[in-house]
Amino acid sequence: MLHKKLKAFPQDFLWGASTSAYQVEGANLEDGKGPSCQDVKEVPEGTSDLTVCADQYHRYKEDIALMAEMGFKTYRFSISWSRIIPEGTGAVNPKGIEYYNNVINECLKYGIEPLVTMFHFDMPAALDKRGSWSNRESVDWFLNFAKVMYENFGDRVKYWLTINEQNMLTLVGPVIGTLTIPEGCTNELKEIYQQNHHMLVAQAKAMALCHEMLPGAKIGPAPNISLVYPASCKPEDNLAAQNYNAIRNWLYLDMAVYGVYNNLVWAWLEEHNATPEFAEGDEEALKSGHPDFIGFNYYNTATCEWDDGSEELSQAVDQQTARGEAGMFKGFKNPNLPTTEFGWEIDPMGFRATIREMYSRYRLPMIVTENGLGAYDKLTEDGKVHDPYRIEYLRKHIEQVQLAITDGCEMMGYCPWSAVDLISTHEGMVKRYGFIYVDREEFDLKTLDRYRKDSFYWYKKVIATNGEDLSD
Ligand code: BGP
């Protein structure tokens, strides 16, 4: 649709950026924090561990001051479960509560709305030992953690996100370092979708509890949504795209919003004897969630073609790689899209298409909780970081958000990844996303000083003009 006149971003649009606890905080075993699965995993060769990260635990004041300087309206960060409850269940760590109180208060001091992710890839290691999400009790563990957060922070936090990228936990758990399969398991697919089911129930219950305990707050899911294109206009490629859209995207949002399993995914799981078991009360619990909005991460679209099921397909490399499922779909390299230095396709127009599709399916306001470009940034001798490629990437994506708003989609905010440089899920420190450069290398911690990148000044102007001026 060509628009003659673009609609402006809403006056209360939440401009900000995102991070996650295990990737940014460091201090991973300090002040009573228990280890999470991220602290005990084997990190990919050549990449840093998660001991220090960007050291935000000790530098949150400086980081939040810089965010305030950029004019942030919101800061999306996550709360580390094992910093709050070191063993995952049981005793609460007062130092953990104190830390997040400080972060929240520091944000509010500058008028920055905290947007809190409750769970971002960091299951307490103690709970991993008890079977992680495979254990039915995980629903109660999570609900208890949610309650502790609502009790301690609910007087000030108005926006909550449940589980970051539950779809990626399910689809590419090993890449992120989160998949735990119990010994003796004979049907891995069933086990994974049982874990997924527990997360879905836990999420729905946490949303319902939020509404009960904090009537003024808003809560939503935060999956990674990438619209899937068919590789051609062949009818079978279109069916393949529908299959992958269901498995990758709609399963999670159909559940969060309507509390029902996507029928295509259910039929596929049936084929593999992998449908999850429902415990008593799950059906009602799933329908009781009712998110107030949808948070979603977008990096690029996916493309796939028909698969006739005759051969084994390669598995996904990471979050943004369309994998294959025999007889369902096969990943296809889209020849129309450029890629980042790390091989992820770049598709701003697909961002608009993704937003349009989500809005037509769910009719809920949406906030972008991640979007961004990972690159090898360089600090110059005079303390500058010239990142025109990031400015270009973000500009093109923000333009598409405005087009989607003009299309009639309700958008609440935009939080690119990431506020500050941090450790990537599996590609270390060298894959940088931040507006704020952190002076450290993969293994050499250097000064950990902060520097404003060129994109910092650019984003500051974007926010100051409420998205009207996107020029350099
Ligand atoms: C998302 C995760 C983030 C983040 C981002 C960039 O999938 O929610 O935690 O890391 O992707 O990915 P990567 O670090 O792999 O480049």
PDB file of C-alpha atoms and ligand atoms in Angstrom, residues 20 22-23 120-121 164-165 224 297 299 319 344 370 417 424-427 431 433, ligand 1:
ATOM      1  CA  SER A  20      19.276  -9.274  29.108  1.00  0.00           C
ATOM      2  CA  TYR A  22      23.019 -12.941  31.636  1.00  0.00           C
ATOM      3  CA  GLN A  23      24.471 -11.099  28.640  1.00  0.00           C
ATOM      4  CA  HIS A 120      15.584 -14.481  29.369  1.00  0.00           C
ATOM      5  CA  PHE A 121      17.394 -17.765  28.705  1.00  0.00           C
ATOM      6  CA  ASN A 164      11.930 -14.110  26.016  1.00  0.00           C
ATOM      7  CA  GLU A 165      11.813 -16.044  22.750  1.00  0.00           C
ATOM      8  CA  ASN A 224      10.936 -13.901  18.131  1.00  0.00           C
ATOM      9  CA  ASN A 297      11.776  -9.527  18.596  1.00  0.00           C
ATOM     10  CA  TYR A 299      15.672  -9.549  13.070  1.00  0.00           C
ATOM     11  CA  GLN A 319      17.764 -18.193  15.842  1.00  0.00           C
ATOM     12  CA  TRP A 344      21.760 -12.800   9.026  1.00  0.00           C
ATOM     13  CA  GLU A 370      14.457  -6.467  19.871  1.00  0.00           C
ATOM     14  CA  TRP A 417      18.933  -4.764  20.621  1.00  0.00           C
ATOM     15  CA  SER A 424      26.011 -12.528  22.015  1.00  0.00           C
ATOM     16  CA  THR A 425      24.073 -15.763  22.503  1.00  0.00           C
ATOM     17  CA  HIS A 426      26.752 -17.845  20.769  1.00  0.00           C
ATOM     18  CA  GLU A 427      29.097 -15.472  18.936  1.00  0.00           C
ATOM     19  CA  LYS A 431      29.329  -9.356  17.689  1.00  0.00           C
ATOM     20  CA  TYR A 433      24.824  -4.408  18.822  1.00  0.00           C
TER      21      TYR A 433
HETATM   22  C1  BGP B   1      17.816 -12.853  20.365  1.00  0.00           C
HETATM   23  C2  BGP B   1      17.988 -12.967  21.861  1.00  0.00           C
HETATM   24  C3  BGP B   1      18.996 -12.047  22.470  1.00  0.00           C
HETATM   25  C4  BGP B   1      20.134 -11.648  21.561  1.00  0.00           C
HETATM   26  C5  BGP B   1      19.752 -11.446  20.123  1.00  0.00           C
HETATM   27  C6  BGP B   1      20.885 -11.346  19.155  1.00  0.00           C
HETATM   28  O1  BGP B   1      17.516 -14.105  19.845  1.00  0.00           O
HETATM   29  O2  BGP B   1      16.769 -12.729  22.522  1.00  0.00           O
HETATM   30  O3  BGP B   1      19.373 -12.557  23.700  1.00  0.00           O
HETATM   31  O4  BGP B   1      21.327 -12.150  21.835  1.00  0.00           O
HETATM   32  O5  BGP B   1      18.915 -12.474  19.645  1.00  0.00           O
HETATM   33  O6  BGP B   1      21.353 -12.639  18.880  1.00  0.00           O
HETATM   34  P1  BGP B   1      22.864 -13.041  18.880  1.00  0.00           P
HETATM   35  O7  BGP B   1      23.386 -12.665  20.216  1.00  0.00           O
HETATM   36  O8  BGP B   1      22.884 -14.506  18.628  1.00  0.00           O
HETATM   37  O9  BGP B   1      23.492 -12.256  17.787  1.00  0.00           O
END
